[in-house]
Amino acid sequence: MVSAAPPGSLAAATSVPADLHTTPAKSPRNLQSRPRVLAVDLLNPTPAAEAKKHKLKTLVPAPRSFFMDVKCPGCFTITTVFSHANTVVVCQGCSQVLCQPTGGKARLTEGCSFRRK
C-alpha cells in the first residue's frame, strides 16, 4: 500500500512529477547545427562598403588624411599642406590664402591646384 503524504508536509513539496522524467533524449542529428551562410562576404568587402566604414573599422585600418602639394595661382609657388589642416595656410611668396580650415578637411581656395603626395 502506498501512503499519501499530507498536503502541507515536506514530502509533498519535494516530490517530482512523473512526466518530467519522460522527455525523450535528443538525437545527435538535432544537436549538430547546419553551416550558416552570411549574406555579406566579410573577407572580400566591396569598395563601396569599405568607403562607408570608419577608418579603423575597415579590413586594413589606415588613415584617411594625407599631405598634398598646393600650387599658388598667383606666383606658382608649391607649398606642402596637410589635408586636415586646422589653421589657415598662406603662400610664402605672395601671402595669398591657399586653404581654410573646416570641421574636417581643409577647403582649398578657388584656382589652387593640388597633387596628393
Short mmCIF file of C-alpha atoms in Angstrom, two decimals:
data_model
loop_
_atom_site.label_atom_id
_atom_site.label_comp_id
_atom_site.label_asym_id
_atom_site.label_seq_id
_atom_site.Cartn_x
_atom_site.Cartn_y
_atom_site.Cartn_z
CA MET A 1 0.00 0.00 0.00
CA VAL A 2 1.22 3.47 -0.88
CA SER A 3 0.58 6.08 1.70
CA ALA A 4 -0.07 9.61 0.51
CA ALA A 5 1.70 12.44 2.30
CA PRO A 6 -0.44 15.11 3.88
CA PRO A 7 -0.73 18.22 1.66
CA GLY A 8 1.34 20.53 3.91
CA SER A 9 4.21 18.12 4.64
CA LEU A 10 7.82 18.28 3.35
CA ALA A 11 7.47 15.04 1.39
CA ALA A 12 4.70 16.51 -0.76
CA ALA A 13 6.82 19.59 -1.60
CA THR A 14 9.88 17.61 -2.77
CA SER A 15 8.11 15.10 -4.97
CA VAL A 16 8.94 15.29 -8.68
CA PRO A 17 6.14 14.99 -11.25
CA ALA A 18 6.24 11.77 -13.24
CA ASP A 19 6.04 13.50 -16.65
CA LEU A 20 9.31 15.40 -16.01
CA HIS A 21 11.41 12.24 -16.42
CA THR A 22 9.67 11.06 -19.57
CA THR A 23 11.09 13.65 -22.01
CA PRO A 24 12.81 11.89 -24.92
CA ALA A 25 16.56 12.31 -25.36
CA LYS A 26 17.62 14.49 -28.28
CA SER A 27 19.05 12.66 -31.22
CA PRO A 28 22.60 13.51 -32.38
CA ARG A 29 21.15 14.84 -35.62
CA ASN A 30 19.32 17.61 -33.73
CA LEU A 31 22.46 18.62 -31.82
CA GLN A 32 24.52 19.26 -34.94
CA SER A 33 23.90 22.64 -36.48
CA ARG A 34 23.92 23.22 -40.18
CA PRO A 35 26.58 25.59 -41.56
CA ARG A 36 25.03 29.01 -41.94
CA VAL A 37 25.81 31.30 -44.84
CA LEU A 38 26.24 35.03 -44.27
CA ALA A 39 24.62 37.49 -46.63
CA VAL A 40 27.86 39.51 -46.87
CA ASP A 41 31.37 38.25 -47.65
CA LEU A 42 33.47 39.53 -44.75
CA LEU A 43 36.84 38.71 -46.31
CA ASN A 44 36.20 40.44 -49.63
CA PRO A 45 34.15 43.60 -48.98
CA THR A 46 33.13 45.81 -51.86
CA PRO A 47 34.92 49.16 -52.26
CA ALA A 48 31.62 50.95 -51.62
CA ALA A 49 31.18 49.13 -48.31
CA GLU A 50 34.78 49.93 -47.28
CA ALA A 51 34.30 53.63 -48.08
CA LYS A 52 31.29 53.83 -45.74
CA LYS A 53 33.13 52.38 -42.75
CA HIS A 54 35.13 54.25 -40.13
CA LYS A 55 38.86 54.44 -40.85
CA LEU A 56 39.65 51.96 -38.06
CA LYS A 57 36.77 49.54 -38.84
CA THR A 58 37.93 48.71 -42.37
CA LEU A 59 39.58 45.42 -43.30
CA VAL A 60 43.01 47.12 -43.24
CA PRO A 61 42.91 50.12 -40.87
CA ALA A 62 44.53 53.17 -42.45
CA PRO A 63 44.27 56.95 -42.03
CA ARG A 64 42.24 58.97 -44.49
CA SER A 65 44.37 62.09 -44.19
CA PHE A 66 47.28 62.91 -46.48
CA PHE A 67 49.79 65.59 -47.40
CA MET A 68 49.47 67.44 -50.68
CA ASP A 69 51.44 69.92 -52.76
CA VAL A 70 49.34 73.02 -53.41
CA LYS A 71 50.28 75.37 -56.24
CA CYS A 72 49.54 79.05 -55.72
CA PRO A 73 47.56 80.52 -58.65
CA GLY A 74 49.34 83.89 -58.36
CA CYS A 75 53.06 83.11 -58.12
CA PHE A 76 53.02 79.34 -58.89
CA THR A 77 54.91 78.51 -55.68
CA ILE A 78 54.37 74.98 -54.39
CA THR A 79 53.54 74.59 -50.69
CA THR A 80 53.07 71.32 -48.78
CA VAL A 81 49.76 71.29 -46.90
CA PHE A 82 48.12 68.68 -44.63
CA SER A 83 44.67 67.64 -45.87
CA HIS A 84 43.06 68.20 -42.45
CA ALA A 85 44.91 71.42 -41.61
CA ASN A 86 43.29 73.34 -38.75
CA THR A 87 44.98 76.68 -39.47
CA VAL A 88 44.86 78.99 -42.46
CA VAL A 89 47.73 78.23 -44.88
CA VAL A 90 49.20 81.27 -46.62
CA CYS A 91 51.53 81.33 -49.65
CA GLN A 92 55.12 82.27 -48.71
CA GLY A 93 55.67 84.24 -51.93
CA CYS A 94 52.56 86.40 -52.31
CA SER A 95 50.69 85.99 -48.98
CA GLN A 96 47.57 84.62 -50.68
CA VAL A 97 45.37 82.25 -48.67
CA LEU A 98 45.74 78.71 -50.04
CA CYS A 99 43.32 76.82 -47.80
CA GLN A 100 40.96 77.46 -44.92
CA PRO A 101 40.07 75.02 -42.13
CA THR A 102 36.63 73.45 -41.79
CA GLY A 103 35.44 70.85 -39.31
CA GLY A 104 37.32 68.09 -41.16
CA LYS A 105 39.28 68.54 -44.36
CA ALA A 106 40.73 71.92 -45.25
CA ARG A 107 38.97 73.76 -48.07
CA LEU A 108 41.23 74.91 -50.91
CA THR A 109 40.62 78.37 -52.34
CA GLU A 110 39.46 78.65 -55.93
CA GLY A 111 42.21 78.48 -58.53
CA CYS A 112 44.58 76.41 -56.38
CA SER A 113 45.64 73.10 -57.86
CA PHE A 114 46.92 70.25 -55.72
CA ARG A 115 48.72 66.94 -56.02
CA ARG A 116 48.46 64.21 -53.42
CA LYS A 117 51.83 63.07 -52.06
#
